[in-house]
Coordinates of C-alpha atoms in Angstrom, one line a residue:
Chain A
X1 CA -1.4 80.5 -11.6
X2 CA -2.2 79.4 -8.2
X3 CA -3.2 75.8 -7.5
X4 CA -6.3 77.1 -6.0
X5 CA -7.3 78.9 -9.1
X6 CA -6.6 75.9 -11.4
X7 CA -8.5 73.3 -9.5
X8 CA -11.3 75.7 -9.3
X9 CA -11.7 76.5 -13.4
X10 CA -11.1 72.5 -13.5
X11 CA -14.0 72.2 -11.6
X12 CA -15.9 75.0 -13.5
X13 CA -14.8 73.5 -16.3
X14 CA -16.2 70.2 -15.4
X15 CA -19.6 71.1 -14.3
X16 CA -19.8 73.4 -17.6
X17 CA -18.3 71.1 -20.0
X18 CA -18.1 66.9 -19.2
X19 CA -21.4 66.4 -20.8
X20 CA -20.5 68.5 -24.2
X21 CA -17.0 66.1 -23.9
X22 CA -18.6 62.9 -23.9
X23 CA -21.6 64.0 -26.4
X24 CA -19.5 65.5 -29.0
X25 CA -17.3 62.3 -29.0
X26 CA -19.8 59.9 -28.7
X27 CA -21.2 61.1 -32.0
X28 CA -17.6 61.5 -33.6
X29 CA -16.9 57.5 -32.6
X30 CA -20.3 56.1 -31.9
X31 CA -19.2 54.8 -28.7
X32 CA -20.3 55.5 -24.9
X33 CA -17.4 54.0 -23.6
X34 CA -15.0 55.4 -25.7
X35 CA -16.6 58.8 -25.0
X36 CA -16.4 58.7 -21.2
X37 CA -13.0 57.0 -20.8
X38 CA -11.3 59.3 -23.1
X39 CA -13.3 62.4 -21.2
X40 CA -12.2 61.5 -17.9
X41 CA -8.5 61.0 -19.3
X42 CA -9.0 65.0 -21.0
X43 CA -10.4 65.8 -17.2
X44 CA -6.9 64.3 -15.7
X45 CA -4.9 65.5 -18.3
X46 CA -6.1 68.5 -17.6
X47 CA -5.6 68.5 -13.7
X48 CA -1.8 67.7 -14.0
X49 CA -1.1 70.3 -16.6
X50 CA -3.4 73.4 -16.0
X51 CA -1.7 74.6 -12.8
X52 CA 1.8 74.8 -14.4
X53 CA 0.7 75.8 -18.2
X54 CA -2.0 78.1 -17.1
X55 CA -6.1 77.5 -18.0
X56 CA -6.4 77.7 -21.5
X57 CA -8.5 80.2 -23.4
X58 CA -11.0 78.1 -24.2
X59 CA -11.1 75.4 -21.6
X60 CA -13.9 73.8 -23.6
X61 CA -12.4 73.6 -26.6
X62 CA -9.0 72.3 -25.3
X63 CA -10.9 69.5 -23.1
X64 CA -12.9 68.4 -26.8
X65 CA -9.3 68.5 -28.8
X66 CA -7.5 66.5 -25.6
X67 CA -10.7 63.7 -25.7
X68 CA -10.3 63.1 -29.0
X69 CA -6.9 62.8 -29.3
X70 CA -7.1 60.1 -25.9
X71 CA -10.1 58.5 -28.2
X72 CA -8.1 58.3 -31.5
X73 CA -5.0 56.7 -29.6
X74 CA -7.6 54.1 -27.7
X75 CA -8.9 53.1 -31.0
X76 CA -5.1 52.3 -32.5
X77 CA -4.2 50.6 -30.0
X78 CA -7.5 48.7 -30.1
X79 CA -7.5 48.0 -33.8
X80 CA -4.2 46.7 -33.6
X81 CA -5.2 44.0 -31.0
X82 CA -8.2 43.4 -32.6
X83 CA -9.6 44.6 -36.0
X84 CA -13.0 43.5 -34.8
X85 CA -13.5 46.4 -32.3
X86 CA -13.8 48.5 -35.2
X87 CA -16.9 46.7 -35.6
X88 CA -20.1 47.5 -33.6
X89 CA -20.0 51.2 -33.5
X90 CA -23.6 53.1 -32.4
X91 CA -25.9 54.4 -34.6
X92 CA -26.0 57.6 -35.5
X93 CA -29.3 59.6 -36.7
X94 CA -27.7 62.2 -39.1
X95 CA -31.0 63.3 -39.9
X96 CA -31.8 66.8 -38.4
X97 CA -34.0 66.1 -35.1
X98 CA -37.8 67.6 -35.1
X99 CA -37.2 71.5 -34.0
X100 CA -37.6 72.0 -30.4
X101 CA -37.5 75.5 -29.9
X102 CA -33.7 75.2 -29.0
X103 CA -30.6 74.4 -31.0
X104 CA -29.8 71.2 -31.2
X105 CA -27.3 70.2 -28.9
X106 CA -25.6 66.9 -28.8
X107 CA -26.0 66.7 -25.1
X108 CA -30.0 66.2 -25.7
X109 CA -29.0 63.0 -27.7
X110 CA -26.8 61.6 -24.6
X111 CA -29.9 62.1 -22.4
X112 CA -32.5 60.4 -24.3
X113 CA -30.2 57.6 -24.8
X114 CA -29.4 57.5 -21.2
X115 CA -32.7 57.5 -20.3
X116 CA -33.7 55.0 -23.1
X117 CA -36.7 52.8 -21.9
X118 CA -35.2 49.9 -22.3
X119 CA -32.7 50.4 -19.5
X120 CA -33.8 49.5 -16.1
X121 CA -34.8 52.8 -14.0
X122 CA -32.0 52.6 -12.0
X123 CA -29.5 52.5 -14.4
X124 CA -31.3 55.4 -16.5
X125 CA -30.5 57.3 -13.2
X126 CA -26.8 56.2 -12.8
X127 CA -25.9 56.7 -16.5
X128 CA -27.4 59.8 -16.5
X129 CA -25.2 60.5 -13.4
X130 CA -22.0 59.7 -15.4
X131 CA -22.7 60.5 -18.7
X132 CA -24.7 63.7 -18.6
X133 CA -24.0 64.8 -14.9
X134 CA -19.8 63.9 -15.5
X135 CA -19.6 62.3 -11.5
X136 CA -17.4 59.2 -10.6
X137 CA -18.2 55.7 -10.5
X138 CA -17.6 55.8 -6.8
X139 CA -19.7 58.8 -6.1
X140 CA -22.9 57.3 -7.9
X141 CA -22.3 54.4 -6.0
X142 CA -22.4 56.3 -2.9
X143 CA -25.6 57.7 -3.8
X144 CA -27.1 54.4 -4.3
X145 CA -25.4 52.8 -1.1
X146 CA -24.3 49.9 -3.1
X147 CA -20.2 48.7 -3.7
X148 CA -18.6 50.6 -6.5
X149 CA -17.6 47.5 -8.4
X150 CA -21.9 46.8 -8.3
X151 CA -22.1 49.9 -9.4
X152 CA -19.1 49.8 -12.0
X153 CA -21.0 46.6 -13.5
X154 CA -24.3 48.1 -13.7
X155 CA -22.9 50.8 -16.1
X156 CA -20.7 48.6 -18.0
X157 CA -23.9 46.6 -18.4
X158 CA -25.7 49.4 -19.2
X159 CA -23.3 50.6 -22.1
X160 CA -22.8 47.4 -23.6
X161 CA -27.0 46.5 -24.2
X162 CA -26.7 50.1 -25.5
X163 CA -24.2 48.7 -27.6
X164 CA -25.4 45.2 -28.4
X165 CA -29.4 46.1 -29.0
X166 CA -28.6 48.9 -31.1
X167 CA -30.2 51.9 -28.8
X168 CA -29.7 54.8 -30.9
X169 CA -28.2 57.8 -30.3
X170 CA -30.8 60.7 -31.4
X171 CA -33.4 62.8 -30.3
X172 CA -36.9 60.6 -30.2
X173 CA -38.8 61.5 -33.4
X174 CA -41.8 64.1 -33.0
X175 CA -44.3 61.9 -32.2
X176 CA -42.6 59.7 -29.8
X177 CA -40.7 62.9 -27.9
X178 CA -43.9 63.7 -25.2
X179 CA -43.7 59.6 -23.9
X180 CA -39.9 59.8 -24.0
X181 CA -39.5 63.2 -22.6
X182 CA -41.9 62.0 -19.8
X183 CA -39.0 58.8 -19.0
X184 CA -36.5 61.9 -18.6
X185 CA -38.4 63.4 -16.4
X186 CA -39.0 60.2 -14.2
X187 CA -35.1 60.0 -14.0
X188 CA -35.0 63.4 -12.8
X189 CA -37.5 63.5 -10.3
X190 CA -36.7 60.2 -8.9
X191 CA -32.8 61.3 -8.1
X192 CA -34.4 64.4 -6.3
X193 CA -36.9 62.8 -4.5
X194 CA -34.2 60.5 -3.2
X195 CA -32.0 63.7 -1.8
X196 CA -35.3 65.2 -0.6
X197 CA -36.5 62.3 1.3
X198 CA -33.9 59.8 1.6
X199 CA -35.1 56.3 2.1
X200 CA -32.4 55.0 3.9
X201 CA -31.5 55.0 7.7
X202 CA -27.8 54.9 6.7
X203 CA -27.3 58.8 5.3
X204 CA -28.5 62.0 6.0
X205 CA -32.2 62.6 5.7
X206 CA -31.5 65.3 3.1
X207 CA -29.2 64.7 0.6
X208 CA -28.4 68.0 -0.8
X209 CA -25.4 67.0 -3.1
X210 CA -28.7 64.6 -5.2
X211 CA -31.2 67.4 -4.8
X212 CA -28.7 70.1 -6.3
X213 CA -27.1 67.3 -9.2
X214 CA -30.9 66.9 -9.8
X215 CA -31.7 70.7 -10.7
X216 CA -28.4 71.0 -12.0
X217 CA -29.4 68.4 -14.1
X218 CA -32.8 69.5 -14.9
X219 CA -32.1 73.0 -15.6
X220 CA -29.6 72.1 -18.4
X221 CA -33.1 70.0 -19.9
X222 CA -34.8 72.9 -19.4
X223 CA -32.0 75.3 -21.6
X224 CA -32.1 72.8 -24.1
X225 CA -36.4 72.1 -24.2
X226 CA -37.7 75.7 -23.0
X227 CA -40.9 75.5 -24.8
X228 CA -41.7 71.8 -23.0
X229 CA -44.2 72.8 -20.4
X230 CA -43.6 69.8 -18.2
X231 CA -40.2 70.1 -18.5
X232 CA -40.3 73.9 -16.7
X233 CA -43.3 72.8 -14.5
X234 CA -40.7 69.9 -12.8
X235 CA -37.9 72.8 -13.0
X236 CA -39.9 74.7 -10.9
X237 CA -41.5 72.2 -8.9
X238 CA -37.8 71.3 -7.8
X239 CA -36.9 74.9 -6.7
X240 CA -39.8 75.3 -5.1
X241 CA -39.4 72.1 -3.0
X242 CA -35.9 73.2 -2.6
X243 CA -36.5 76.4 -1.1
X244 CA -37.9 74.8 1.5
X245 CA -35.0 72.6 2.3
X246 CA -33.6 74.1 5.4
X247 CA -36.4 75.1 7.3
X248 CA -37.8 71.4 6.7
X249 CA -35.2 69.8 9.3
X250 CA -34.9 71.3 12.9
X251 CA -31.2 71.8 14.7
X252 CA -32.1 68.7 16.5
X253 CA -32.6 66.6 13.1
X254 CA -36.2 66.6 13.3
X255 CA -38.8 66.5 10.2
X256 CA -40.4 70.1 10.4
X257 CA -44.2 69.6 8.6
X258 CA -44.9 72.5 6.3
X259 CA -47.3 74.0 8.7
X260 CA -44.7 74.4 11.7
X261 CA -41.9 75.5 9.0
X262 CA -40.4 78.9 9.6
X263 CA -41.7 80.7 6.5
X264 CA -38.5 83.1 6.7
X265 CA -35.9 80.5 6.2
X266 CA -37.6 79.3 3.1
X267 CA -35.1 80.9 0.2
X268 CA -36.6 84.0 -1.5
X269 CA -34.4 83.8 -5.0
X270 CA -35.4 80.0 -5.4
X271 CA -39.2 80.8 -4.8
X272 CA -39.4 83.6 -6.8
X273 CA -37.7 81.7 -9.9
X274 CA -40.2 78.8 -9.2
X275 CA -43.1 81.6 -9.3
X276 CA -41.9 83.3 -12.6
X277 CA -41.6 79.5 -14.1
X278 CA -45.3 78.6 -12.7
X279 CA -46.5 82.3 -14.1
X280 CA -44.5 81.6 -17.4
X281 CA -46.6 78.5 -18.4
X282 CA -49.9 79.8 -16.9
X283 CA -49.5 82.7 -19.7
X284 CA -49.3 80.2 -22.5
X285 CA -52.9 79.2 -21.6
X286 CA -51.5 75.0 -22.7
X287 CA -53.2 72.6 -20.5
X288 CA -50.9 71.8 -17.7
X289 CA -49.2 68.4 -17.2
X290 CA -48.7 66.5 -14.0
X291 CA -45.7 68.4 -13.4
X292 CA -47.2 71.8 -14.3
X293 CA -50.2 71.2 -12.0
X294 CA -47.9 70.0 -8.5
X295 CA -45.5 73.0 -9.2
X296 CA -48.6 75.2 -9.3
X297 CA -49.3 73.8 -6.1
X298 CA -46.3 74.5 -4.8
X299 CA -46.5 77.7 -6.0
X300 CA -49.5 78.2 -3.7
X301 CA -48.3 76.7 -0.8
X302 CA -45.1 79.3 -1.1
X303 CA -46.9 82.6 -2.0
X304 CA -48.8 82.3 1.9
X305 CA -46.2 84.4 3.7
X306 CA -48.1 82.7 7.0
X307 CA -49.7 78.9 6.9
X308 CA -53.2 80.6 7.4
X309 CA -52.9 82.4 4.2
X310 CA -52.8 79.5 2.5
X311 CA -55.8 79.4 -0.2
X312 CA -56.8 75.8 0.2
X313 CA -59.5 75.8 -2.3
X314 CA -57.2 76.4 -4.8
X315 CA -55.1 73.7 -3.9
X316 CA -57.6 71.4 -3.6
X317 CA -59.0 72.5 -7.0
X318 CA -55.3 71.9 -8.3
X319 CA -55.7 68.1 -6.7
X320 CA -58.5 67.8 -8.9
X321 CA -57.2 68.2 -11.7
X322 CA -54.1 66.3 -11.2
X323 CA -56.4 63.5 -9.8
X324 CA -57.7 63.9 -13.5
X325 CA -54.8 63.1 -15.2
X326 CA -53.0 60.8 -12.5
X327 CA -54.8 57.9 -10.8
X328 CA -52.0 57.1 -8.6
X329 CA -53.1 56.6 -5.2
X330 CA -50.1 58.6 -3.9
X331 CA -52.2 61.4 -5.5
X332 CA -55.6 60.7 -3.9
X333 CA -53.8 60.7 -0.5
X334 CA -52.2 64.4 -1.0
X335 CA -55.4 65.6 -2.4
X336 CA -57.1 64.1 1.1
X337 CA -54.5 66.4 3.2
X338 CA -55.7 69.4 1.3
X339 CA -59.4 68.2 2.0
X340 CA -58.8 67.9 5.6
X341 CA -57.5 71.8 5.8
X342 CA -60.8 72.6 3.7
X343 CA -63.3 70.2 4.7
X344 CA -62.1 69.0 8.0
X345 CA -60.7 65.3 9.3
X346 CA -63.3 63.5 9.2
X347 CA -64.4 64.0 5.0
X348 CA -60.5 63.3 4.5
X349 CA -60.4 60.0 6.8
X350 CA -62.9 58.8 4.9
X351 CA -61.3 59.2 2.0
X352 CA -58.0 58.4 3.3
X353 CA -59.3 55.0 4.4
X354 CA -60.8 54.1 0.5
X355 CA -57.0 53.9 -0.3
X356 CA -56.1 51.5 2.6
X357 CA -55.7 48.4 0.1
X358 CA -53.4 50.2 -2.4
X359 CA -51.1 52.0 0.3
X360 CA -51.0 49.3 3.1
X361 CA -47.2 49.7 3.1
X362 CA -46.3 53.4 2.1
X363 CA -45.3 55.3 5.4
X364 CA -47.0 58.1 4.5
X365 CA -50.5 56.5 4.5
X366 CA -50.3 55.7 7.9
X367 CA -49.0 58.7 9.2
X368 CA -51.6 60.9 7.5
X369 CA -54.2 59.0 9.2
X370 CA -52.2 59.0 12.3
X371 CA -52.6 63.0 11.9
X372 CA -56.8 63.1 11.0
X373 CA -57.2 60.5 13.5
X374 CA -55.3 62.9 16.2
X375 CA -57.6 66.0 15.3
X376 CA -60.6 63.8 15.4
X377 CA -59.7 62.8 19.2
X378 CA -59.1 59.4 18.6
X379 CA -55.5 59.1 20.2
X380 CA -55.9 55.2 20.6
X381 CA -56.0 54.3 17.0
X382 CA -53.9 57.6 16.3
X383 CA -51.2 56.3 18.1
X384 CA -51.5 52.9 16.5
X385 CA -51.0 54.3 13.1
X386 CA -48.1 56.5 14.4
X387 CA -46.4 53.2 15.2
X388 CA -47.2 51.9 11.9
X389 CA -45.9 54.9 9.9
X390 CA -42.3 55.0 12.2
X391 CA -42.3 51.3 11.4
X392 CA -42.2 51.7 7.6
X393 CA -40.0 55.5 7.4
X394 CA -36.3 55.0 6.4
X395 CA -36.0 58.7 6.6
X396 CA -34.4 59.1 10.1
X397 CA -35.6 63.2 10.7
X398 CA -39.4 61.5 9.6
X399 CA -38.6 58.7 12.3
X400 CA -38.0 61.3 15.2
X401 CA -40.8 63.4 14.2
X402 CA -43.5 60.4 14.1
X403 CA -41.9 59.6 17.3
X404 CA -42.6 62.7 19.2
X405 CA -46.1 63.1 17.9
X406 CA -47.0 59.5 19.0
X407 CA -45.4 59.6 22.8
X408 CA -47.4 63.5 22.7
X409 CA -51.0 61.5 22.9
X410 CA -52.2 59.6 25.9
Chain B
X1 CA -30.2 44.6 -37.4
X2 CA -32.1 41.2 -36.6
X3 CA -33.8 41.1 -34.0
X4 CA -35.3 37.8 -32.2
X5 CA -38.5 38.4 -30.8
X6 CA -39.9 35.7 -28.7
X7 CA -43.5 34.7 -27.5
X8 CA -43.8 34.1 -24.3
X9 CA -47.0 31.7 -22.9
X10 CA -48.2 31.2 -19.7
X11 CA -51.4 29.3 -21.0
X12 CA -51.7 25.9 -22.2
X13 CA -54.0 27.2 -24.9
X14 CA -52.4 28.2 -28.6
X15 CA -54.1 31.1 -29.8
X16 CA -57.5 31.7 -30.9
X17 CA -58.7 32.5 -34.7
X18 CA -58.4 36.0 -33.6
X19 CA -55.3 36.2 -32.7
X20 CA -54.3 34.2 -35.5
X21 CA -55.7 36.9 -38.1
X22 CA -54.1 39.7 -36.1
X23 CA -50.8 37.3 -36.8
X24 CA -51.3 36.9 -40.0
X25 CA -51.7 41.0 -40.8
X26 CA -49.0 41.6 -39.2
X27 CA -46.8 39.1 -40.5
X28 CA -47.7 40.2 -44.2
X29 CA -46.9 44.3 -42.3
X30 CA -43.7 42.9 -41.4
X31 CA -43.0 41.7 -45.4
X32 CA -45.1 44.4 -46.9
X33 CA -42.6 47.0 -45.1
X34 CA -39.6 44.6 -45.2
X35 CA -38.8 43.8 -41.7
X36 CA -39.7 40.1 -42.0
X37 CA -36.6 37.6 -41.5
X38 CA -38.7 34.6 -40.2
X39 CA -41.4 33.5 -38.0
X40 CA -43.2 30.3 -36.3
X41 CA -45.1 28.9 -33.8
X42 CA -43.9 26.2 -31.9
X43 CA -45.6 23.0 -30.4
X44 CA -45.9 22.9 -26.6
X45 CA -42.6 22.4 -24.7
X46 CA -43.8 18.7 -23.8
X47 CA -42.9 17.7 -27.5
X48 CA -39.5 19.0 -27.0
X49 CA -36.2 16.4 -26.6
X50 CA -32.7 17.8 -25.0
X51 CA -29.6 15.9 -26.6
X52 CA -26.4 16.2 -24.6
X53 CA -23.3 14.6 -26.7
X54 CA -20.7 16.9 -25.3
X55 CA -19.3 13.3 -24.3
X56 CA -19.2 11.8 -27.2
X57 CA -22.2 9.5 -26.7
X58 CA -25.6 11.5 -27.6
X59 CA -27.9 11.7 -24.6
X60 CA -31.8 12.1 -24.9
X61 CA -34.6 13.2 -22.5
X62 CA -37.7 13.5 -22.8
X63 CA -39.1 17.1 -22.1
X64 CA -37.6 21.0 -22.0
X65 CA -34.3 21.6 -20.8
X66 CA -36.2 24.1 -17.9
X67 CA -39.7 23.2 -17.3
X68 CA -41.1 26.6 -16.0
X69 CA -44.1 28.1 -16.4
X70 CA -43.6 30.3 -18.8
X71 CA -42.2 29.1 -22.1
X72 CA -41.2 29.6 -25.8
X73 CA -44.2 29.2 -27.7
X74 CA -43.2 31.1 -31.2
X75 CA -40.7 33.5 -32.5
X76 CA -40.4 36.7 -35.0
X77 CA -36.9 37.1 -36.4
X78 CA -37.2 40.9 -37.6
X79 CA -34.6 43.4 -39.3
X80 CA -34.4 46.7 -37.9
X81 CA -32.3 49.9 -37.7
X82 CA -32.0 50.2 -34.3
X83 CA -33.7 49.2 -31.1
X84 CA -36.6 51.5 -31.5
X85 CA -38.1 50.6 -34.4
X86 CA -37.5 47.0 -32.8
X87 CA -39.7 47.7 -30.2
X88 CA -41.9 49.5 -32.0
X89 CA -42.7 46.3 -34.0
X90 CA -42.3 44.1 -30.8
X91 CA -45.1 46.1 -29.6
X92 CA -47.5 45.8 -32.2
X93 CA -46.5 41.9 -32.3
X94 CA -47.5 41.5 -28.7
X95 CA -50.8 42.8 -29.6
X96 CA -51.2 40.8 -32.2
X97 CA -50.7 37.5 -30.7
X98 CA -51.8 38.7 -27.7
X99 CA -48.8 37.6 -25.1
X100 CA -45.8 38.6 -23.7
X101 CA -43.1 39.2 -26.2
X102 CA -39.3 39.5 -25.6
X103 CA -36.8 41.7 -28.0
X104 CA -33.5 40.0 -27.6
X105 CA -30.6 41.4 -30.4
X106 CA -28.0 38.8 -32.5
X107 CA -25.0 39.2 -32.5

């Protein structure tokens, strides 16, 4: 076998198997960190021996046997030094877990209790990341521009309060799975929106390797919770957005507003999943969530082949609603852009203004009104709030943007 | 499991006979359903006294070892499976005594 073809069923291998690893021996030793260390070990183990014995038949279950074995051998050599770290093992809920319309996989239990509420949001994203998503130390730190060994601590930190408080290690009970689900979610859509609009001057302003891990991440959710309607509604919310992805930058590095996007370079496959996904849950006739309700909007936004096609009442209908079951102010501002396309500048000034005290500091605020303020003529204050809106942007293609529109008015 | 769950005041005012019914049903919860370890209420920080006598010689002053403005002003000690029926109960306490509470886990 070829050392191509080994590292590339290793990384196969990895992307299809690193969560099962560390779920299945997290159960069998009621440890996270026993788990992951003796996962990665099966993962090295299994880069110095696959390309001279060959791939095994069932890479899976080869990668589970080698784990355990790594586990079992950290655990001798453990008790011997100290009987006491045979002590302090996680809990384990060997009751059945509530059906959820999908066989009950370990790797649900790792998620829930990576994205346990009692963790801080940021480290519900990075031990997601590592636990569930199977990528390095290093590389999470990357993502989060901070040193590995800050990163390193936060997850050490992380595992041990997981440890110490007792956070158990099951799928939430029926009645608390729609507020916990919801946490998942947050974790998910937060590590997209990061790739999608990254905050910081220092990277790329799209971060495709987060926005890809993100679906990757979200899809496997999805496998194991089809029936949850919010969970497909941020599914396809995600590809939708994603389709989008290329034509949203210009050659030159330049945020590309929906309106002024090339509709052809949006990708086909990606939108048509996300339409079968929005179509899926409209059929089920279940009041939409949050997540249903943007990825409906979306949905309309993608289906006009040209910008003028776009069925603004709808979306504005769709704001609405959401409006309805969201207060955030974020919200009222992207239901305002929708207004302006239906009910001109002015009506969505207004309204853009009433939010002034809530979104003083968001970039986005200011460089809506920058835009309503352009249409309605008044370039002075426009370009003011231009300056305001480049002033707060991390994102360096939304910096160059804001930029050119500002030095466009006189 | 035990749990400590701590009270955490901000106002110079215990609580009010409201609050202390809502205590009191869900202290007798708490035993009916056998979490209860232990409870109380404290007296304000002002009555406490710090003793140093790492050096042999006990030392005394007057007052909380960190005056902040938020403080200690009662505990739960509660048994638990796991973290969250911990916080499950720390939520209904907070209501209860209407404050702040804090879930911290012994060792």
């Amino acid at each position: 076998m070829s050392a191509t073809d080994a590292r590339e069923a290793i990384s196969r291998a990895h992307q299809a198997e690193w969560a099962r690893v560390v779920a299945a021996l997290t159960r069998r030793f009621g440890d996270l960190d026993i788990a992951e260390e003796a996962a990665a070990e099966a993962f090295a183990t299994a880069v110095e021996r696959w390309p001279a014995d060959g791939v095994p038949p069932n890479p899976g279950a080869w990668l589970t046997t080698t784990a355990n074995r790594k586990a079992v051998d950290r655990i001798r050599r453990e008790n011997k030094r100290d009987d006491k770290q045979k002590e302090a093992r996680m809990l384990y809920d060997d009751a059945p877990p509530e059906p959820l319309g999908a066989i009950d996989d370990e790797r649900l239990r790792l998620i829930f209790t990576c994205c346990h509420p009692a963790l801080a949001m940021q480290t519900r994203v990075a031990l997601t990341l590592r636990m569930v998503g199977g990528l390095t130390v290093p590389e999470i730190a990357h993502a989060f521009l901070v040193r590995p060994t800050a990163m390193e601590q936060r997850i050490t930190r992380a595992k041990a309060k997981i440890k110490a408080a007792r956070i158990p290690y099951r799928v939430p009970s029926a009645e608390d799975l729609p507020a916990r689900i919801c946490g998942v979610l947050a974790v998910l859509f937060l590590l997209f929106n990061e790739g999608y609009l990254a905050t910081s001057p220092d990277t790329g302003p799209v971060r495709h390797d987060l926005t890809a891990e993100a679906i990757r991440l979200t899809r496997l959710v999805h496998a194991l919770m089809p029936d949850d309607g919010e969970v497909t509604g941020l599914l396809a919310l995600m590809l939708l957005t994603e389709a989008r992805r290329t034509a949203r930058i210009s050659v030159s590095g330049e945020l590309v507003p929906l309106h002024e996007q090339d509709r052809g370079a949006w990708d086909r496959s990606l939108i048509d999943e996300g339409h079968r996904l929005v179509r899926e849950r409209l059929a089920t006739g279940v009041a939409p969530g949050r997540y249903q309700i943007l990825a409906a909007i979306n949905a309309v936004h993608t289906f006009a082949r040209d910008v003028r096609d776009t069925d603004w009442s709808q979306i504005v209908a769709l704001y609405d609603q959401l409006v309805r079951l969201d207060h955030s102010p974020i919200v009222a501002l992207n239901r305002a852009i929708a207004v302006a396309e239906l009910d001109g500048p002015e009506v969505a000034l207004a309204a853009v203004d009433r939010l002034e005290h809530h979104l003083a500091a968001y970039h986005a605020y200011h460089a809506t009104r920058a835009e309503l303020l352009r249409r309605l003529g008044r370039s002075h204050q426009s370009r003011a709030a231009y300056g305001k809106a480049i002033e707060l942007t991390g994102n360096t293609a939304e910096t160059t943007y804001l930029t050119r529109r500002r030095d466009q008015l006189r | 499991m035990h749990y400590l769950v701590s009270v955490i005041d901000d106002q110079s005012s215990s609580g009010t006979p409201d609050e202390m019914a809502a205590i009191d049903a869900f202290n007798e919860r708490l035993q009916a359903e056998g979490h209860w370890v232990f409870a109380g209420g404290l007296a304000a920080p002002s009555a406490a006294t710090v003793i140093d006598n790492r050096g042999g010689e006990a030392l005394f002053t007057d007052g909380p070892f960190l005056e902040s403005k938020e403080y200690l002003a009662g505990f739960w000690i509660i048994t638990a499976p796991d973290l969250d029926v911990a916080l499950k109960l720390a939520a209904e306490g907070s209501k209860a005594c209407n404050r702040k509470v804090e879930v911290r886990p012994f060792l």
